[in-house]
mmCIF file of C-alpha atoms in Angstrom:
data_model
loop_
_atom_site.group_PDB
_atom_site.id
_atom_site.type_symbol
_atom_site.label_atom_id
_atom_site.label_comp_id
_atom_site.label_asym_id
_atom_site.label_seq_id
_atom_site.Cartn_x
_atom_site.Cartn_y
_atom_site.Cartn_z
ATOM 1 C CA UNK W 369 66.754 46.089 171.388
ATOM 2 C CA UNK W 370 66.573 46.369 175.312
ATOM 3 C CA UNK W 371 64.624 44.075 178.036
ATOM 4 C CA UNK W 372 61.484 46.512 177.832
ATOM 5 C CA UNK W 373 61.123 46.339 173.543
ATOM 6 C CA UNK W 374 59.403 43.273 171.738
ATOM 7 C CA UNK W 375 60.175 42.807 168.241
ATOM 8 C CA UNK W 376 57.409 44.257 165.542
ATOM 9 C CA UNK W 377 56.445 41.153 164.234
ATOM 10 C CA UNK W 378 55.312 39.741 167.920
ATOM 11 C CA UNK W 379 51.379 39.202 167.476
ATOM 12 C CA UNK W 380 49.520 41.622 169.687
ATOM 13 C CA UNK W 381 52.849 44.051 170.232
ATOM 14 C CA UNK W 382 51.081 47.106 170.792
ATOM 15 C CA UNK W 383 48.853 45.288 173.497
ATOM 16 C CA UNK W 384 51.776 43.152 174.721
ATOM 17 C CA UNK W 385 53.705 46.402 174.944
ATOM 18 C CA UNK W 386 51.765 48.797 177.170
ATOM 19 C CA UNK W 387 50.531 45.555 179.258
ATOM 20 C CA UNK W 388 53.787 45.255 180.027
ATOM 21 C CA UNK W 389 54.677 48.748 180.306
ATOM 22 C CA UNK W 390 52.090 49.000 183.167
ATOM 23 C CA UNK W 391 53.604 46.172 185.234
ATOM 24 C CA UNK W 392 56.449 47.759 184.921
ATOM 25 C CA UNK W 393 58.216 49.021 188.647
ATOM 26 C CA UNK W 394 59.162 52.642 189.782
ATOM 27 C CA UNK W 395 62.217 53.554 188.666
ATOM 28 C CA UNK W 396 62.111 50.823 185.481
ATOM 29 C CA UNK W 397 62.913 48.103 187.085
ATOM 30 C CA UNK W 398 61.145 44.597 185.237
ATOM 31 C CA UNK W 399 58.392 42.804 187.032
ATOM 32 C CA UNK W 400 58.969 39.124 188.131
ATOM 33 C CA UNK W 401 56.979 36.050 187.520
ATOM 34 C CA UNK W 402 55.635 36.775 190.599
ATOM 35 C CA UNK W 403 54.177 40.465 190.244
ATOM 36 C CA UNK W 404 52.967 39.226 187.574
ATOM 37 C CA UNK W 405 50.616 36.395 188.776
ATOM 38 C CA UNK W 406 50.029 38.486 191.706
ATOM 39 C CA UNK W 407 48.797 40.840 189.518
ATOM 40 C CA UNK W 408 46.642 38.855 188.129
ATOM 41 C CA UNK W 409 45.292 37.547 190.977
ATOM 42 C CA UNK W 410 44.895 40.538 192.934
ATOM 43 C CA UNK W 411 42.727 41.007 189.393
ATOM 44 C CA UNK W 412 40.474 38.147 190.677
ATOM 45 C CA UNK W 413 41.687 35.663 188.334
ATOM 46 C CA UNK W 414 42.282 32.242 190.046
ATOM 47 C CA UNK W 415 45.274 30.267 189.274
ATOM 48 C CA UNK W 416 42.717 27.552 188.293
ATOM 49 C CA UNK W 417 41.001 29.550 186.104
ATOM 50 C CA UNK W 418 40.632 27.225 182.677
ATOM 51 C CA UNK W 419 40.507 30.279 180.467
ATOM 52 C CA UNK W 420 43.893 30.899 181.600
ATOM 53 C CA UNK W 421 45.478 28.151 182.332
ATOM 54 C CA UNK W 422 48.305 28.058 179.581
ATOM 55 C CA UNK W 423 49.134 30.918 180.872
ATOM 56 C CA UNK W 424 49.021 29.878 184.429
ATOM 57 C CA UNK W 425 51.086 27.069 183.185
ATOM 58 C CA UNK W 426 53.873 28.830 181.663
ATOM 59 C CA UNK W 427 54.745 31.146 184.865
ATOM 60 C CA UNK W 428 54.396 28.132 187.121
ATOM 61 C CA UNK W 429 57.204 26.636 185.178
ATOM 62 C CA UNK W 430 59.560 29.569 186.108
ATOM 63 C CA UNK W 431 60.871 31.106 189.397
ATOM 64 C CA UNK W 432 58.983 33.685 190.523
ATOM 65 C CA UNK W 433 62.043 35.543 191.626
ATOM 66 C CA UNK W 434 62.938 35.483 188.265
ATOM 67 C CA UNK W 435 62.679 39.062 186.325
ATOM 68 C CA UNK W 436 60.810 38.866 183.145
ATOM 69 C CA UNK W 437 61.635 41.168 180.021
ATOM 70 C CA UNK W 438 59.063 42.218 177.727
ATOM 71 C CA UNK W 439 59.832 39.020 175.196
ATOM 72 C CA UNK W 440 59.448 36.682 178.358
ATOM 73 C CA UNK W 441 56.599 38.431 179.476
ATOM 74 C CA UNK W 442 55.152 38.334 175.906
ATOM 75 C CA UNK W 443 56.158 34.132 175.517
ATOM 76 C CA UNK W 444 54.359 33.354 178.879
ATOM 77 C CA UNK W 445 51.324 35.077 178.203
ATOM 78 C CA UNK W 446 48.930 32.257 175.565
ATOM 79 C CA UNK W 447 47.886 34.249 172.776
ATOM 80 C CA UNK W 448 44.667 33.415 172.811
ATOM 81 C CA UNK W 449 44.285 34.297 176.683
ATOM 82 C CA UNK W 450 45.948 38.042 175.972
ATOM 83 C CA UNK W 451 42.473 39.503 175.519
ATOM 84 C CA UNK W 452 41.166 38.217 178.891
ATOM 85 C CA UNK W 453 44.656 39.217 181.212
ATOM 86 C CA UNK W 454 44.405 42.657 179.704
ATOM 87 C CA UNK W 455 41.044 43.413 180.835
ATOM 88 C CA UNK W 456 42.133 41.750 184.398
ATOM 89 C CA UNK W 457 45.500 43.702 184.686
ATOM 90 C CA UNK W 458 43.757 47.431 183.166
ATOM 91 C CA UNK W 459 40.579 47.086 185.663
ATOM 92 C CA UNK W 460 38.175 46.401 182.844
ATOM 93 C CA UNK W 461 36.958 43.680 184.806
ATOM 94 C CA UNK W 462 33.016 44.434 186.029
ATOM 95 C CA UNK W 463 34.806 45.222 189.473
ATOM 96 C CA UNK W 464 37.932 47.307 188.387
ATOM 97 C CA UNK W 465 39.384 47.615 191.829
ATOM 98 C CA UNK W 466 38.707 43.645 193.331
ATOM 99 C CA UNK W 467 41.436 44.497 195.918
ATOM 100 C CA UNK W 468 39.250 46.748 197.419
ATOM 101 C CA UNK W 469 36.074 45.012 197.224
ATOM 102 C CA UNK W 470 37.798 42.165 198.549
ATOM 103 C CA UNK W 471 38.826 44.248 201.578
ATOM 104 C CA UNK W 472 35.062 44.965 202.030
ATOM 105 C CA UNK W 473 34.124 41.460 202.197
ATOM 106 C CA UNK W 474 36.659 40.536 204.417
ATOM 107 C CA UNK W 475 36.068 43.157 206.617
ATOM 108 C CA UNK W 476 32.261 42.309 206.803
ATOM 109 C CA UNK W 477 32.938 38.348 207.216
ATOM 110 C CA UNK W 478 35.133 39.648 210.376
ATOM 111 C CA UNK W 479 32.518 41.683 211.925
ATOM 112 C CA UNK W 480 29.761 38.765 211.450
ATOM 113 C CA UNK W 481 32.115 35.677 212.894
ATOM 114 C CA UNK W 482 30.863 36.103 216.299
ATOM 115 C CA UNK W 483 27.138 35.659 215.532
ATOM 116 C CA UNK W 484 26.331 32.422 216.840
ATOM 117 C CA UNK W 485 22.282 32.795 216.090
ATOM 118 C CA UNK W 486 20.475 29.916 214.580
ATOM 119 C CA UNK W 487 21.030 26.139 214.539
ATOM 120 C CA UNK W 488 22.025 23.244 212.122
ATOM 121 C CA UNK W 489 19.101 21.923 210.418
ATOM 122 C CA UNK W 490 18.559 18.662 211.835
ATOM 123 C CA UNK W 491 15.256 17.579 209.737
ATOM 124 C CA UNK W 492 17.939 15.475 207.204
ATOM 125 C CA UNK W 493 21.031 13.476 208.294
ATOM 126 C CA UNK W 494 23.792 15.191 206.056
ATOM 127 C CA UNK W 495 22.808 18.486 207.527
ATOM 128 C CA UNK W 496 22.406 17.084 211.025
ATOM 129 C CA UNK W 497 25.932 15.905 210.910
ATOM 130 C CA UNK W 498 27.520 19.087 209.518
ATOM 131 C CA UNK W 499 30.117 20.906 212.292
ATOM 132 C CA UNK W 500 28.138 24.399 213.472
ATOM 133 C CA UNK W 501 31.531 26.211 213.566
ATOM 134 C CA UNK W 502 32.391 25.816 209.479
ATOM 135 C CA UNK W 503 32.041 29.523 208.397
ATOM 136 C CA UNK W 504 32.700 30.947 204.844
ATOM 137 C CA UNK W 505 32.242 33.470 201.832
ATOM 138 C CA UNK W 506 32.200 33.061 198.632
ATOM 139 C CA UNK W 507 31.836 35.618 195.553
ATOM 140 C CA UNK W 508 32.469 34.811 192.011
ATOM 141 C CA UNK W 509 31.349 37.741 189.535
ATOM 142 C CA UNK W 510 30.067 37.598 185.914
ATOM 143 C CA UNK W 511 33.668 38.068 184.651
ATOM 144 C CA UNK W 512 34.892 35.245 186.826
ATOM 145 C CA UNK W 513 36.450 37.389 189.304
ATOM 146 C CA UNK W 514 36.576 35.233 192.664
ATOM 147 C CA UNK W 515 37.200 35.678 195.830
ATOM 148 C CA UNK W 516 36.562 33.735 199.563
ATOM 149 C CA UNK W 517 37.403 33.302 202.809
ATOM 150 C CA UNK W 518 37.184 30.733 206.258
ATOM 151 C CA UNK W 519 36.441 27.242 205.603
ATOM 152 C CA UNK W 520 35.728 27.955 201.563
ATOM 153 C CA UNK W 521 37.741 24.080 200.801
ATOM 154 C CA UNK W 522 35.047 22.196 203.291
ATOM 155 C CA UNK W 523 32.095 20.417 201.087
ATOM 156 C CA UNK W 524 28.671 21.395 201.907
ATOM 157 C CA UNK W 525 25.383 19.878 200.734
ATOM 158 C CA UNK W 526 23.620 22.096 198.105
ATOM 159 C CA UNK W 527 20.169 21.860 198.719
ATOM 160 C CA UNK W 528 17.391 23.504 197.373
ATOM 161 C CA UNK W 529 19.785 25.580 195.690
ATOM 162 C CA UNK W 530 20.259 23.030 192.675
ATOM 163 C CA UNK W 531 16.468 23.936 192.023
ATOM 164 C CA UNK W 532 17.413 26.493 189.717
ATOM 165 C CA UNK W 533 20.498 24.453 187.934
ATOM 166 C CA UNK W 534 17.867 21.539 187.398
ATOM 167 C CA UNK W 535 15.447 24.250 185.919
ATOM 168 C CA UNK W 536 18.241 25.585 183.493
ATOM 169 C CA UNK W 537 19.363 22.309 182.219
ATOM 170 C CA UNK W 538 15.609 21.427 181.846
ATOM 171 C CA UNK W 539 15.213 24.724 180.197
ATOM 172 C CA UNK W 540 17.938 23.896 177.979
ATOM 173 C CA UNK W 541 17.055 20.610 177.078
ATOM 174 C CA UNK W 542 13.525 20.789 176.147
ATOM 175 C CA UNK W 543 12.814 24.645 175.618
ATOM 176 C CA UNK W 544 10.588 26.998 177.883
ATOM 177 C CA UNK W 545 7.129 25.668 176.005
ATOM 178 C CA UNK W 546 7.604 22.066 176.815
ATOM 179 C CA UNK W 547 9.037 22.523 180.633
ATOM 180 C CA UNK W 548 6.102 24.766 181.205
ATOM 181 C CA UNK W 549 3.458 22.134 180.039
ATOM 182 C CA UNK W 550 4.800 19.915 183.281
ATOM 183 C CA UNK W 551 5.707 22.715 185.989
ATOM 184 C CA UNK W 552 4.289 26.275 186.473
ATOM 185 C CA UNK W 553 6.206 29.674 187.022
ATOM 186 C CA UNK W 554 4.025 31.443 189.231
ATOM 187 C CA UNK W 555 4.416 31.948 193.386
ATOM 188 C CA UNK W 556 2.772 29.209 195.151
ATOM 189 C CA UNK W 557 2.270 31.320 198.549
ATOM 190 C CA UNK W 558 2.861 27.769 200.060
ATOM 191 C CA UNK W 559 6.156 26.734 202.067
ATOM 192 C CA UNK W 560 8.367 24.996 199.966
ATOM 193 C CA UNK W 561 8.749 21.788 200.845
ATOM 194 C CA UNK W 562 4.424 21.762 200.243
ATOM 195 C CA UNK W 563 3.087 19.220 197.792
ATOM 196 C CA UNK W 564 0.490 21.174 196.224
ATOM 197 C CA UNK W 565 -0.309 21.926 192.451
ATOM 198 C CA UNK W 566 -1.841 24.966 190.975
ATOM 199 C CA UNK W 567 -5.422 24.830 189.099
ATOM 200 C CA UNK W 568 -4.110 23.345 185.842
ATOM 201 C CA UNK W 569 -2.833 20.271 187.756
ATOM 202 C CA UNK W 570 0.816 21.425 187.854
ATOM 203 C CA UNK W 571 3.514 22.123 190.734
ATOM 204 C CA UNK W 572 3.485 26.065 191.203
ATOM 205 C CA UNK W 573 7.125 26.631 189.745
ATOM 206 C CA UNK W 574 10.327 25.032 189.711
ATOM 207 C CA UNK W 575 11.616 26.330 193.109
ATOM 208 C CA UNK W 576 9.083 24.263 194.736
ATOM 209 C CA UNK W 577 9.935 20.674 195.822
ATOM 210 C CA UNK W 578 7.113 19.694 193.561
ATOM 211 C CA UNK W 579 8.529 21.509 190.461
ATOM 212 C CA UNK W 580 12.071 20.681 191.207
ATOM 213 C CA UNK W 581 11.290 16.884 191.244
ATOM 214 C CA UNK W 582 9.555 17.349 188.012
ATOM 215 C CA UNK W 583 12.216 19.907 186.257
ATOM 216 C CA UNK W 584 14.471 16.499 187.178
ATOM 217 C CA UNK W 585 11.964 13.751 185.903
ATOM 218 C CA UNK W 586 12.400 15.914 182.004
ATOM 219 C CA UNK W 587 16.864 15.552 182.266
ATOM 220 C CA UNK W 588 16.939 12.681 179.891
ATOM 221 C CA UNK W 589 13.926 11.335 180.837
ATOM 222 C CA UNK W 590 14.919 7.452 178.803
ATOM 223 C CA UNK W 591 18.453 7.263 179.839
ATOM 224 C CA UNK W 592 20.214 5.456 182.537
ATOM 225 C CA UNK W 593 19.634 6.553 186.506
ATOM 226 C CA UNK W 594 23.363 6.753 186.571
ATOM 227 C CA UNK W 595 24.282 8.851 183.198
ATOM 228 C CA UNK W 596 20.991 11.110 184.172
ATOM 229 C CA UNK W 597 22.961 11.965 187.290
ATOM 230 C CA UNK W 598 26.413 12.353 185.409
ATOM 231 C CA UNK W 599 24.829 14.604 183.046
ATOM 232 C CA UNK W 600 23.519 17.324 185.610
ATOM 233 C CA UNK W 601 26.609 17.022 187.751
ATOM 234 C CA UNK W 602 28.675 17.753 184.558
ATOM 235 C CA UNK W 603 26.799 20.499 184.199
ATOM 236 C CA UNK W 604 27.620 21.618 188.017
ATOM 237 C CA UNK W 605 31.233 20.970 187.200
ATOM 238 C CA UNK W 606 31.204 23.092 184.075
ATOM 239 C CA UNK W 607 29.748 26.062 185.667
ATOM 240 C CA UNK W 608 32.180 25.864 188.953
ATOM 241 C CA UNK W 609 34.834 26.586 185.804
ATOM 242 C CA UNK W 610 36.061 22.677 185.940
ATOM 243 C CA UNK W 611 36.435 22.654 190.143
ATOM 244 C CA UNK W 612 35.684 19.123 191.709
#
């Protein structure tokens, strides 16, 4: 058996076999560790993606000069992660091409870094303080494809955007019938930061400040202040895929 055969009785050998096949280089030379986790990156899997990361963990451990044969290549590769890398590395991904669409983004975050319109919001103190030159993108697609750019490590406060993430979790804790009893779902017309209530007696909808302060008052309504807020940043961490 040569460096581009796996044995018959490796799980997932036909899969295995043309994954590797298609990594392959011109002329038949082997991929390294490192075309293959560029690969997988240039994908849009992150190296700190926790569906891969046994994976991840196996090709950090080698070089990534180091050629791989097909039974390397099939060792490093966490059989239970196969499925997932295969989509990645044959475009099956919802964007096949990411490299591409990458290229797109980065090319329209160039043209836009001159635009110096607008100002910091200065109506609360975290937002006051925040440095007017910070610029960044950031996409992450259904598959977990992700991409960004600029200052994407700088911490930024979220907002009204964890009005919907308070909604789910209330959604999720209670069921649509019970939330709905406390909050509405229809457009208030009114600015959101308006303390108004509809003509059952209710905040509008959730992505009011009204609605979002009630969608919060239902997240374990008996428990501690503290484990309240551990619970719904939990829930933040598990959707950012385990990121701090």
């Amino acid at each position: 058996m040569n460096e581009y055969e796996l044995p018959d009785d490796v799980p997932n050998h036909s899969l295995l076999t043309s994954m590797y096949r298609s990594l392959t280089m011109k002329g038949g030379r082997s991929p390294t560790v490192g075309d293959v986790s560029s690969a997988i990156r240039t994908a849009g899997l992150s190296s700190k993606d926790a569906r891969i990361a046994q994976t991840n963990h196996n090709l950090g451990k080698l070089s990534p000069h180091k050629r791989m044969s097909a039974e390397r290549f099939a060792r490093a590769l966490a059989s239970e992660e196969v499925a997932l890398i295969q989509r990645a590395l044959c475009g099956d991904l919802v964007i096949p091409d990411f490299k591409a669409f990458t290229d797109t983004c980065t090319g329209m975050f160039e043209d836009c870094r001159d635009d110096r319109g607008g100002s910091v919001a200065s109506y609360i103190p975290q937002l006051a303080r925040v440095d007017p030159e910070l610029y960044a993108l950031g996409v992450c697609t259904v598959d977990g494809q992700v991409f960004s750019a600029g200052d994407d490590r700088e911490s930024f406060c979220v907002q009204s955007t964890c009005k919907p993430i308070t909604y789910a979790l209330a959604l999720e804790l209670h069921g649509r019938d019970v939330v709905h009893r406390h909050v509405g779902r229809e457009p208030s017309g009114q600015s959101f930061n308006e303390i108004t209530l509809n003509s059952r007696g209710l905040p509008h909808n959730p992505m009011i400040n009204a609605g979002a302060i009630m969608c919060s008052s239902l997240i374990d309504a008996q428990a501690p202040l503290a484990d309240r807020f551990d619970r719904l940043m939990g829930l933040w961490r598990d959707m950012a895929g385990g990121a701090r």
